[in-house]
Coordinates of C-alpha atoms in Angstrom, one line a residue:
X1 CA -16.6 -20.8 16.0
X2 CA -17.9 -19.4 12.8
X3 CA -19.7 -21.6 10.3
X4 CA -17.5 -23.4 7.9
X5 CA -17.8 -22.9 4.1
X6 CA -18.7 -25.9 2.0
X7 CA -17.6 -27.9 5.1
X8 CA -13.9 -27.2 4.3
X9 CA -11.9 -27.9 7.4
X10 CA -8.5 -28.3 5.8
X11 CA -7.8 -27.0 2.3
X12 CA -4.7 -27.5 0.1
X13 CA -3.3 -24.5 1.9
X14 CA -4.2 -26.2 5.2
X15 CA -6.8 -23.6 6.1
X16 CA -10.3 -23.8 7.4
X17 CA -12.8 -21.8 5.3
X18 CA -15.4 -19.9 7.4
X19 CA -18.1 -17.3 7.2
X20 CA -18.2 -14.4 9.7
X21 CA -21.5 -14.0 11.5
X22 CA -23.6 -11.2 10.1
X23 CA -26.6 -9.2 11.4
X24 CA -29.3 -10.4 9.1
X25 CA -31.7 -7.7 10.2
X26 CA -29.2 -5.0 9.3
X27 CA -28.6 -6.6 5.9
X28 CA -32.3 -6.7 5.2
X29 CA -32.8 -3.1 6.3
X30 CA -29.9 -1.8 4.3
X31 CA -31.0 -3.7 1.2
X32 CA -34.6 -2.4 1.5
X33 CA -33.8 1.2 2.4
X34 CA -31.2 1.7 -0.3
X35 CA -32.4 -0.6 -3.1
X36 CA -29.3 -2.7 -2.9
X37 CA -29.0 -6.3 -4.0
X38 CA -28.9 -8.6 -0.9
X39 CA -25.4 -9.7 -1.6
X40 CA -24.1 -6.1 -1.7
X41 CA -25.8 -5.3 1.6
X42 CA -24.3 -8.4 3.1
X43 CA -20.8 -7.4 1.9
X44 CA -21.2 -3.9 3.3
X45 CA -22.4 -5.2 6.7
X46 CA -19.5 -7.6 6.9
X47 CA -17.2 -4.6 6.4
X48 CA -18.6 -2.7 9.3
X49 CA -20.9 -0.4 7.3
X50 CA -24.1 0.3 9.2
X51 CA -27.5 1.5 8.0
X52 CA -26.5 5.0 9.4
X53 CA -23.2 5.1 7.6
X54 CA -24.1 3.4 4.3
X55 CA -24.8 6.7 2.4
X56 CA -21.4 8.2 3.2
X57 CA -19.8 4.8 2.2
X58 CA -21.7 4.4 -1.1
X59 CA -21.9 8.0 -2.3
X60 CA -19.1 10.0 -0.7
X61 CA -18.7 13.6 -2.1
X62 CA -16.2 16.3 -1.4
X63 CA -19.0 18.7 -0.5
X64 CA -20.6 16.4 2.1
X65 CA -17.7 14.3 3.4
X66 CA -14.5 16.3 3.1
X67 CA -12.9 16.4 6.6
X68 CA -11.9 19.7 8.3
X69 CA -8.1 19.9 8.0
X70 CA -8.0 22.0 11.1
X71 CA -9.2 19.0 13.2
X72 CA -5.7 17.6 12.9
X73 CA -3.4 18.4 15.8
X74 CA -1.1 21.4 15.0
X75 CA -2.7 22.2 11.6
X76 CA -4.0 25.6 12.4
X77 CA -0.7 27.0 13.7
X78 CA 1.2 25.4 10.8
X79 CA -1.2 26.9 8.2
X80 CA -1.0 30.3 9.7
X81 CA 2.8 30.2 9.7
X82 CA 3.0 28.9 6.1
X83 CA 0.5 31.4 4.8
X84 CA 2.6 34.2 6.4
X85 CA 5.7 32.7 4.8
X86 CA 4.0 32.6 1.3
X87 CA 2.8 36.2 1.7
X88 CA 6.4 37.3 2.7
X89 CA 7.9 35.5 -0.3
X90 CA 10.0 33.2 1.8
X91 CA 11.5 30.2 0.0
X92 CA 10.0 26.8 0.8
X93 CA 11.9 23.5 0.2
X94 CA 10.6 19.9 0.1
X95 CA 12.2 16.7 1.4
X96 CA 10.2 13.6 0.6
X97 CA 10.6 9.8 0.8
X98 CA 11.5 7.8 -2.2
X99 CA 8.5 5.5 -2.4
X100 CA 5.2 6.2 -4.2
X101 CA 3.6 7.9 -1.2
X102 CA 6.7 10.2 -1.0
X103 CA 6.7 10.9 -4.7
X104 CA 3.0 11.7 -4.7
X105 CA 3.3 13.9 -1.6
X106 CA 6.2 15.8 -3.2
X107 CA 4.2 16.2 -6.5
X108 CA 1.2 17.6 -4.7
X109 CA 3.3 20.1 -2.7
X110 CA 5.3 21.1 -5.8
X111 CA 2.2 21.7 -7.8
X112 CA 0.6 23.7 -4.9
X113 CA 3.5 26.0 -4.4
X114 CA 4.0 26.3 -8.2
X115 CA 0.4 27.5 -8.4
X116 CA 1.4 30.2 -5.8
X117 CA 4.2 31.3 -8.0
X118 CA 7.1 29.5 -6.4
X119 CA 9.2 26.6 -7.7
X120 CA 10.4 24.9 -4.5
X121 CA 13.7 23.0 -4.4
X122 CA 13.1 19.3 -3.8
X123 CA 15.4 16.7 -2.3
X124 CA 14.6 13.0 -2.6
X125 CA 17.2 10.9 -0.8
X126 CA 19.0 8.1 -2.6
X127 CA 17.6 4.8 -1.4
X128 CA 20.9 3.0 -1.6
X129 CA 23.5 5.6 -0.4
X130 CA 21.4 7.6 2.0
X131 CA 18.6 5.3 3.1
X132 CA 15.3 6.3 4.6
X133 CA 14.6 9.6 6.2
X134 CA 16.0 13.1 6.4
X135 CA 19.7 13.8 6.8
X136 CA 22.1 16.7 7.3
X137 CA 23.4 16.5 3.7
X138 CA 19.8 17.0 2.4
X139 CA 19.2 20.0 4.6
X140 CA 22.5 21.6 3.6
X141 CA 21.6 21.1 -0.1
X142 CA 18.1 22.7 0.4
X143 CA 19.5 25.6 2.3
X144 CA 22.2 26.2 -0.4
X145 CA 19.3 26.4 -2.9
X146 CA 17.7 29.2 -0.8
X147 CA 15.2 27.3 1.3
X148 CA 14.3 28.9 4.7
X149 CA 11.5 26.4 5.4
X150 CA 11.6 22.7 4.7
X151 CA 8.5 20.5 4.5
X152 CA 9.3 16.8 5.2
X153 CA 6.8 14.4 3.6
X154 CA 6.3 10.7 4.4
X155 CA 9.0 10.4 6.9
X156 CA 10.6 12.4 9.8
X157 CA 8.4 11.3 12.7
X158 CA 11.4 9.5 14.3
X159 CA 14.2 11.7 12.8
X160 CA 15.2 13.3 16.1
X161 CA 18.9 14.1 15.4
X162 CA 18.6 15.2 11.7
X163 CA 15.8 17.6 12.6
X164 CA 17.7 19.0 15.5
X165 CA 20.7 19.5 13.2
X166 CA 18.4 21.3 10.6
X167 CA 17.1 23.7 13.3
X168 CA 20.7 24.4 14.2
X169 CA 21.3 25.4 10.6
X170 CA 18.5 28.0 10.9
X171 CA 15.9 26.1 8.9
X172 CA 12.3 25.9 10.0
X173 CA 11.0 22.4 9.7
X174 CA 7.5 20.9 9.3
X175 CA 6.9 17.1 9.2
X176 CA 4.0 15.6 7.2
X177 CA 3.9 12.0 8.2
X178 CA 1.6 9.1 8.9
X179 CA 4.0 6.5 10.4
X180 CA 3.8 5.4 14.1
X181 CA 4.6 8.2 16.4
X182 CA 6.1 8.1 19.9
X183 CA 5.1 10.1 22.9
X184 CA 8.2 12.3 22.4
X185 CA 8.3 14.1 19.0
X186 CA 11.3 15.6 17.1
X187 CA 12.1 19.2 17.7
X188 CA 10.4 20.4 14.5
X189 CA 8.5 23.7 14.2
X190 CA 5.3 21.8 13.3
X191 CA 4.4 18.1 13.1
X192 CA 1.3 17.1 11.2
X193 CA 0.7 13.4 11.7
X194 CA -2.8 11.9 12.5
X195 CA -0.9 9.2 14.4
X196 CA 0.4 11.7 17.0
X197 CA -0.7 10.6 20.4
X198 CA -2.6 13.9 20.9
X199 CA -4.3 13.8 17.5
X200 CA -8.1 13.1 17.8
X201 CA -9.1 13.9 14.3
X202 CA -9.8 10.3 13.4
X203 CA -7.8 10.7 10.2
X204 CA -5.2 8.1 10.9
X205 CA -6.2 6.2 7.7
X206 CA -4.5 8.9 5.6
X207 CA -1.3 8.3 3.6
X208 CA 1.3 11.0 3.7
X209 CA 0.1 12.3 0.3
X210 CA -3.4 12.7 2.0
X211 CA -1.8 14.5 4.9
X212 CA 0.1 16.8 2.4
X213 CA -3.1 17.5 0.5
X214 CA -4.9 18.4 3.7
X215 CA -2.1 20.7 4.6
X216 CA -2.4 22.4 1.2
X217 CA -6.1 22.9 1.8
X218 CA -5.4 24.4 5.2
X219 CA -2.8 26.8 3.8
X220 CA -5.2 27.8 1.0
X221 CA -8.0 28.5 3.4
X222 CA -5.8 30.7 5.6
X223 CA -4.5 32.6 2.5
X224 CA -8.1 33.2 1.5
X225 CA -9.0 34.4 5.0
X226 CA -6.0 36.8 4.9
X227 CA -7.1 38.2 1.5
X228 CA -4.0 36.9 -0.3
X229 CA -5.9 36.1 -3.5
X230 CA -8.4 39.0 -3.5
X231 CA -5.9 41.7 -2.7
X232 CA -3.6 40.6 -5.5
X233 CA -6.4 39.7 -7.9
X234 CA -5.0 36.1 -8.1
X235 CA -7.0 32.9 -8.9
X236 CA -7.1 30.3 -6.2
X237 CA -5.4 27.0 -7.0
X238 CA -7.9 24.3 -8.0
X239 CA -6.8 21.7 -5.5
X240 CA -9.3 19.1 -6.5
X241 CA -7.4 18.5 -9.8
X242 CA -4.5 16.9 -7.8
X243 CA -6.7 14.2 -6.2
X244 CA -5.6 11.9 -9.0
X245 CA -2.1 12.1 -7.6
X246 CA -3.4 11.6 -4.0
X247 CA -5.5 8.6 -5.0
X248 CA -2.5 6.9 -6.7
X249 CA -0.3 7.4 -3.6
X250 CA -3.1 6.3 -1.2
X251 CA -3.7 3.0 -3.0
X252 CA 0.0 2.2 -3.5
X253 CA 0.9 2.8 0.2
X254 CA -1.8 0.3 1.3
X255 CA -3.4 2.5 3.9
X256 CA -7.0 1.7 5.0
X257 CA -9.4 2.7 2.3
X258 CA -12.0 4.0 4.7
X259 CA -13.2 7.5 5.6
X260 CA -11.2 10.3 4.0
X261 CA -8.9 7.8 2.2
X262 CA -11.8 6.2 0.5
X263 CA -13.2 9.6 -0.4
X264 CA -9.9 10.6 -2.0
X265 CA -9.6 7.4 -4.0
X266 CA -13.2 7.4 -5.2
X267 CA -13.0 11.0 -6.4
X268 CA -9.4 10.7 -7.6
X269 CA -10.1 7.7 -9.8
X270 CA -13.3 9.2 -11.2
X271 CA -11.2 12.1 -12.6
X272 CA -8.1 10.1 -13.5
X273 CA -9.4 9.1 -16.9
X274 CA -9.6 12.7 -17.9
X275 CA -6.5 13.8 -16.0
X276 CA -4.2 16.2 -17.8
X277 CA -1.3 15.1 -15.6
X278 CA 1.4 14.3 -18.1
X279 CA 3.1 11.9 -15.7
X280 CA 0.1 9.7 -15.2
X281 CA -0.7 9.7 -18.9
X282 CA 2.9 8.7 -19.8
X283 CA 2.9 6.0 -17.1
X284 CA -0.3 4.5 -18.4
X285 CA 1.2 4.5 -21.9
X286 CA 4.3 2.5 -20.9
X287 CA 2.1 0.2 -18.8
X288 CA -0.1 -0.5 -21.8
X289 CA -3.3 0.4 -19.8
X290 CA -6.3 0.7 -22.1
X291 CA -9.1 3.0 -21.0
X292 CA -9.4 4.5 -17.5
X293 CA -6.8 3.3 -15.0
X294 CA -8.3 1.4 -12.1
X295 CA -7.3 0.9 -8.5
X296 CA -5.9 -2.5 -9.6
X297 CA -3.8 -0.8 -12.2
X298 CA -2.4 1.6 -9.6
X299 CA -1.4 -1.2 -7.2
X300 CA -0.1 -3.7 -9.8
X301 CA 1.2 -1.6 -12.7
X302 CA 1.7 2.1 -11.9
X303 CA 3.0 1.9 -8.4
X304 CA 5.7 -0.7 -9.0
X305 CA 7.1 1.3 -11.9
X306 CA 7.3 4.5 -9.8
X307 CA 9.0 2.5 -7.0
X308 CA 11.4 0.9 -9.4
X309 CA 13.3 4.1 -10.0
X310 CA 14.5 4.4 -6.4
X311 CA 15.0 0.7 -6.1
X312 CA 17.6 0.3 -8.9
X313 CA 18.3 3.8 -10.3
X314 CA 17.4 7.4 -9.2
X315 CA 15.1 8.1 -6.3
X316 CA 13.7 11.4 -7.7
X317 CA 12.2 9.9 -10.9
X318 CA 8.7 9.4 -9.4
X319 CA 8.4 12.9 -8.0
X320 CA 9.8 14.4 -11.2
X321 CA 7.3 12.4 -13.3
X322 CA 4.2 13.4 -11.4
X323 CA 5.2 17.0 -11.1
X324 CA 6.1 17.5 -14.7
X325 CA 4.0 19.7 -17.0
X326 CA 5.8 18.5 -20.1
X327 CA 4.4 15.4 -21.8
X328 CA 7.6 14.6 -23.7
X329 CA 9.7 14.9 -20.5
X330 CA 7.2 12.7 -18.7
X331 CA 7.3 10.1 -21.4
X332 CA 11.1 10.0 -21.2
X333 CA 11.0 9.5 -17.4
X334 CA 8.2 6.9 -17.8
X335 CA 10.3 4.8 -20.2
X336 CA 13.3 5.0 -17.8
X337 CA 11.0 3.7 -15.1
X338 CA 9.9 0.9 -17.3
X339 CA 13.5 -0.2 -17.9
X340 CA 14.1 0.1 -14.1
X341 CA 11.1 -2.1 -13.4
X342 CA 12.3 -4.9 -15.8
X343 CA 15.7 -4.8 -14.0
X344 CA 14.0 -4.9 -10.6
X345 CA 12.1 -8.0 -11.6
X346 CA 15.3 -9.9 -12.5
X347 CA 17.2 -8.9 -9.4
X348 CA 14.2 -9.6 -7.1
X349 CA 13.7 -13.1 -8.6
X350 CA 17.4 -14.0 -7.9
X351 CA 17.1 -12.6 -4.3
X352 CA 13.9 -14.5 -3.7
X353 CA 15.4 -17.8 -4.7
X354 CA 18.4 -17.3 -2.5
X355 CA 16.3 -16.2 0.5
X356 CA 13.9 -19.2 0.2
X357 CA 16.9 -21.6 0.0
X358 CA 18.5 -20.0 3.0
X359 CA 15.2 -20.2 5.1
X360 CA 14.6 -23.8 4.2
X361 CA 18.3 -24.9 4.6
X362 CA 18.7 -23.3 8.0
X363 CA 15.2 -23.9 9.2
X364 CA 14.5 -20.3 9.9
X365 CA 10.8 -20.7 9.5
X366 CA 10.7 -22.4 12.9
X367 CA 11.2 -19.0 14.6
X368 CA 8.3 -16.6 15.4
X369 CA 9.7 -14.2 12.8
X370 CA 11.9 -15.1 9.8
X371 CA 15.1 -13.0 9.7
X372 CA 17.4 -13.5 6.8
X373 CA 20.3 -11.4 5.7
X374 CA 21.4 -11.2 2.1
X375 CA 25.1 -10.1 1.8
X376 CA 24.9 -9.8 -2.0
X377 CA 21.3 -8.6 -2.0
X378 CA 20.1 -5.3 -3.4
X379 CA 19.0 -2.9 -0.6
X380 CA 16.2 -1.5 -2.7
X381 CA 14.4 -4.8 -2.9
X382 CA 14.5 -6.1 0.7
X383 CA 10.9 -5.1 1.4
X384 CA 9.6 -6.9 -1.7
X385 CA 11.4 -10.1 -0.8
X386 CA 10.3 -9.9 2.8
X387 CA 6.7 -9.6 1.6
X388 CA 7.1 -12.7 -0.6
X389 CA 8.6 -14.7 2.3
X390 CA 5.7 -13.7 4.5
X391 CA 3.2 -14.9 1.9
X392 CA 5.1 -18.2 1.4
X393 CA 5.7 -19.1 5.1
X394 CA 2.7 -17.4 6.7
X395 CA 4.7 -15.5 9.3
X396 CA 6.4 -12.1 9.7
X397 CA 9.6 -11.8 7.6
X398 CA 12.6 -9.5 7.6
X399 CA 15.3 -9.2 5.0
X400 CA 18.6 -7.4 5.7
X401 CA 21.1 -6.2 3.1
X402 CA 24.3 -4.3 3.5
X403 CA 25.7 -1.0 2.2
X404 CA 27.9 1.9 3.3
X405 CA 26.6 4.9 5.2
X406 CA 27.5 8.5 4.4
X407 CA 30.8 8.1 6.3
X408 CA 31.7 5.1 4.2
X409 CA 31.2 2.6 7.1
X410 CA 29.3 -0.7 6.7
X411 CA 25.7 -0.5 7.6
X412 CA 22.9 -3.1 7.5
X413 CA 19.5 -2.0 6.2
X414 CA 16.4 -4.1 6.6
X415 CA 12.7 -4.1 5.7
X416 CA 10.0 -6.3 7.2
X417 CA 6.4 -7.3 6.5
X418 CA 4.2 -8.6 9.3
X419 CA 0.9 -10.4 9.8
X420 CA -2.3 -9.2 11.4
X421 CA -1.9 -8.8 15.1
X422 CA 1.9 -8.4 15.2
X423 CA 3.0 -4.8 15.2
X424 CA 6.3 -4.6 13.4
X425 CA 6.9 -0.8 13.9
X426 CA 6.6 -1.1 17.7
X427 CA 9.1 -3.9 17.7
X428 CA 11.6 -1.8 15.7
X429 CA 11.1 1.3 17.8
X430 CA 11.6 -0.7 21.0
X431 CA 14.8 -2.2 19.5
X432 CA 16.0 1.3 18.6
X433 CA 15.3 2.5 22.1
X434 CA 17.3 -0.4 23.4
X435 CA 20.3 0.7 21.4
X436 CA 20.2 -2.2 18.9
X437 CA 19.3 -0.1 15.9
X438 CA 20.6 3.2 14.4
X439 CA 17.0 3.9 13.3
X440 CA 13.8 2.1 12.9
X441 CA 10.0 2.5 12.6
X442 CA 7.1 2.2 10.2
X443 CA 3.6 0.8 10.4
X444 CA 2.1 -2.2 12.2
X445 CA 2.3 -4.3 9.0
X446 CA 5.6 -3.0 7.5
X447 CA 8.7 -1.3 8.7
X448 CA 12.3 -0.6 8.1
X449 CA 15.5 -0.1 10.0
X450 CA 19.3 0.5 9.9
X451 CA 21.9 -1.1 12.2
X452 CA 25.6 -1.8 12.6
X453 CA 26.2 -5.2 11.1
X454 CA 27.6 -6.7 14.2
X455 CA 24.4 -5.9 16.0
X456 CA 22.3 -8.3 13.8
X457 CA 22.6 -11.4 16.0
X458 CA 21.4 -9.5 19.1
X459 CA 18.7 -7.7 17.2
X460 CA 17.5 -11.0 15.8
X461 CA 17.3 -12.6 19.2
X462 CA 15.4 -9.4 20.4
X463 CA 12.9 -9.9 17.6
X464 CA 12.4 -13.6 18.4
X465 CA 11.4 -12.7 22.0
X466 CA 9.3 -9.7 21.0
X467 CA 7.4 -11.5 18.3
X468 CA 6.9 -14.6 20.5
X469 CA 5.2 -12.4 23.1
X470 CA 3.0 -10.7 20.5
X471 CA 2.1 -14.1 18.8
X472 CA 1.0 -15.5 22.2
X473 CA -1.8 -12.9 22.2
X474 CA -3.3 -13.9 18.9
X475 CA -5.1 -16.9 17.5
X476 CA -2.8 -18.7 15.0
X477 CA -5.4 -21.1 13.7
X478 CA -5.1 -20.9 9.9
X479 CA -8.6 -19.7 8.9
X480 CA -9.7 -18.0 5.7
X481 CA -12.8 -15.8 5.9
X482 CA -15.1 -16.2 2.9
X483 CA -17.6 -13.6 1.8
X484 CA -19.8 -15.8 -0.3
X485 CA -20.2 -18.9 -2.4
X486 CA -20.7 -18.5 -6.2
X487 CA -21.1 -20.5 -9.3
X488 CA -19.3 -19.9 -12.6
X489 CA -22.6 -19.4 -14.3
X490 CA -23.7 -16.8 -11.8
X491 CA -20.5 -14.8 -11.6
X492 CA -21.0 -12.9 -14.8
X493 CA -19.8 -9.4 -15.7
X494 CA -22.9 -7.5 -14.3
X495 CA -22.5 -9.2 -10.9
X496 CA -18.9 -8.2 -10.6
X497 CA -19.6 -4.6 -11.8
X498 CA -22.3 -4.2 -9.2
X499 CA -20.0 -5.4 -6.5
X500 CA -17.1 -3.2 -7.6
X501 CA -19.3 -0.2 -8.1
X502 CA -20.9 -0.4 -4.7
X503 CA -18.4 -2.0 -2.3
X504 CA -15.1 -0.9 -4.0
X505 CA -12.5 0.5 -4.2
X506 CA -10.9 -2.4 -2.4
X507 CA -7.8 -2.4 -0.3
X508 CA -6.6 -2.4 3.3
X509 CA -9.6 -1.8 5.6
X510 CA -12.0 -2.7 2.8
X511 CA -10.9 -6.1 1.7
X512 CA -11.7 -7.3 -1.8
X513 CA -14.4 -10.0 -1.4
X514 CA -13.3 -13.6 -1.3
X515 CA -15.6 -16.1 -3.0
X516 CA -15.7 -19.9 -3.1
X517 CA -16.4 -21.3 -6.5
X518 CA -18.2 -24.6 -5.6
X519 CA -17.9 -27.8 -7.5
X520 CA -16.0 -26.7 -10.6
X521 CA -14.7 -28.8 -13.5
X522 CA -11.2 -28.2 -14.8
X523 CA -11.2 -28.4 -18.6
X524 CA -7.7 -27.3 -19.5
X525 CA -4.5 -26.2 -17.6
X526 CA -1.3 -24.6 -18.8
X527 CA 1.8 -23.0 -17.2
X528 CA 2.8 -19.4 -18.0
X529 CA 6.3 -18.0 -17.6
X530 CA 7.3 -21.3 -15.8
X531 CA 5.6 -20.2 -12.6
X532 CA 2.0 -19.2 -13.0
X533 CA -0.9 -21.6 -13.7
X534 CA -3.9 -20.8 -15.9
X535 CA -7.0 -23.1 -15.9
X536 CA -10.3 -23.0 -17.7
X537 CA -13.1 -24.1 -15.5
X538 CA -16.9 -24.4 -15.5
X539 CA -19.6 -25.6 -13.1
X540 CA -19.5 -29.3 -12.7
X541 CA -22.7 -29.6 -14.7
X542 CA -21.2 -27.6 -17.6
X543 CA -22.2 -24.3 -19.1
X544 CA -20.1 -21.1 -19.2
X545 CA -16.4 -21.5 -18.9
X546 CA -14.2 -19.0 -17.0
X547 CA -10.4 -18.4 -17.0
X548 CA -8.7 -18.8 -13.6
X549 CA -5.2 -17.8 -12.6
X550 CA -3.0 -19.2 -9.8
X551 CA 0.0 -16.8 -9.7
X552 CA 3.2 -18.5 -8.5
X553 CA 1.4 -21.8 -8.3
X554 CA 4.0 -24.1 -9.9
X555 CA 5.5 -26.3 -7.2
X556 CA 2.7 -25.7 -4.6
X557 CA 0.2 -28.4 -3.5
X558 CA -2.7 -26.4 -5.1
X559 CA -0.8 -25.9 -8.3
X560 CA 0.2 -29.6 -8.6
X561 CA -3.4 -30.6 -8.0
X562 CA -4.7 -28.3 -10.8
X563 CA -2.0 -29.5 -13.2
X564 CA -3.1 -33.1 -12.7
X565 CA -6.6 -32.0 -14.0
X566 CA -8.4 -34.5 -11.8
X567 CA -11.8 -35.9 -12.9
X568 CA -13.1 -35.0 -9.5
X569 CA -14.6 -31.5 -8.8
X570 CA -12.8 -28.7 -7.1
X571 CA -13.9 -26.1 -4.7
X572 CA -11.7 -23.0 -5.5
X573 CA -11.2 -19.9 -3.4
X574 CA -10.2 -16.5 -4.7
X575 CA -11.3 -13.1 -6.1
X576 CA -13.1 -12.1 -9.2
X577 CA -11.4 -9.6 -11.6
X578 CA -12.6 -7.9 -14.7
X579 CA -10.1 -8.4 -17.5
X580 CA -10.1 -5.5 -19.9
X581 CA -8.2 -6.1 -23.1
X582 CA -8.6 -4.5 -26.6
X583 CA -11.9 -3.0 -25.7
X584 CA -13.4 -6.2 -24.4
X585 CA -14.3 -7.1 -20.8
X586 CA -14.5 -10.6 -19.3
X587 CA -14.6 -12.1 -15.8
X588 CA -11.7 -14.1 -14.5
X589 CA -11.0 -15.7 -11.1
X590 CA -7.7 -15.3 -9.3
X591 CA -7.2 -18.4 -7.1
X592 CA -5.8 -18.3 -3.6
X593 CA -6.8 -21.8 -2.3
X594 CA -8.7 -24.9 -3.2
X595 CA -9.9 -28.3 -2.3
X596 CA -10.1 -31.4 -4.5
X597 CA -13.2 -33.3 -3.7
X598 CA -13.3 -37.1 -3.5
X599 CA -16.8 -38.3 -3.1
X600 CA -17.9 -37.0 0.3
X601 CA -14.3 -36.4 1.5
X602 CA -11.6 -34.0 0.6
X603 CA -8.3 -35.3 -0.7
X604 CA -6.6 -34.4 2.6
X605 CA -9.2 -36.3 4.8
X606 CA -8.9 -39.4 2.7
X607 CA -5.2 -39.4 3.0
X608 CA -5.2 -39.0 6.7

């Protein structure tokens, strides 16, 4: 068993705090060879960075680290065909998903083909009436607009019937996806997906926007090889300028920030402050972001606003925003998205209260997966509510809402969020193959599906059995891995900037460091918006004071302990953030767990 942190065996969140073992020799060698502070070398080593790979991790460049797009299965044949289509002047259409990854994928493709002199017709399905994935109506619309070739982005890997129908219409279909693929693939002309079983590129960390960008690079290379630009005396598109869009989609889709994804995010956010993309500028304005947008801004401010359009209004707003070259048009769309986001918050809050009450009333948390249907719930918000349920109850959660399909028949649509070690997409695919779902798929940690309403009981029982088997294979001991122990006095701005600059950007696959603040004194506590808790703390001996935040803390054991403002010291667990406001920067601590000390014992141990 790994060493405990501050001897915490059971926190207020009932977790053991532990350190992971680390290769001290590797830490020392990395620190010495690259002139890194010891704590930075330790963080990198804990994240699997070796002395041999540290340079690529710390200083990735497009020149040195950009992967070969032709390493991806099927990319060469696709790029050859698309280059020929461009040279022949054939019309290309785009179908993309309605989330941020889909919107950014569409925007990159639109801008690329626009640079080649073609304005492609675009179809983003309505989240509420059409649901996820391509459909016959969309293909008919694109064909009516003159499309001969359709590029499907951020979906399509399980769209067997719609793609067969599109081929019967005479359309040529290419899929750019990154969701879990089966052995058998749809009958598309080309499928570019690093999760194909025969893809050995090692690029399975890419979001769909990254896959789409790589496809543009491949097409561009083939056009250059064929003399398209030189023969016509045309300038090549400057593809690098669109990495700000790719970075935004990559962060918001929560793919692993390793390898090519990390490269795209690092480079994209370096140039985003000087980006001339009107959509990004307008979105930052309505989000009241001062200075250069950060990865945190993308995940917490920009992404939710883009997603809000499809959740409560029109699904194409995000793609239109990011592909617009007109600042006033972009500002108008951004303000519409801002209003959508406010509406989304209100609806989500009501759905969340209803879902929690239902789970607790019916004891649904006793099952290996929480499945709750919401007859009056908004279909666009089921994934967000599922995520909150997962966080609250510590197990996979699925929320089902109801709508009508294209034929006007009742249809259930669900979204789920999983925990580490439990593959949700595989469960949905298995259920679909058993005839329980109309469609289903996704990622290991998140997925979606549609089903006939009367199939829900059988599907729920299927999930109970499937998840039970998966959970038997993993350790369910509640343990929180801690990167280090810090003091309030020591955690100053320079320390956090060194950490962010070297180890960041943080996300899936490169987790934001978790620190324990040892022996802190709580000086003042207040409640914000009736649910969040703000506390001012210092080291027990005094000195510098730091603002801490416990989001959603009201009513939780940790929140109640903070509100009592005990005279005993706390150990707090969480993550450091740099708060930038009105040109000033300060460090604050976002709390995730804590322990109230009572002499030599924790509060929990003394009560046992």
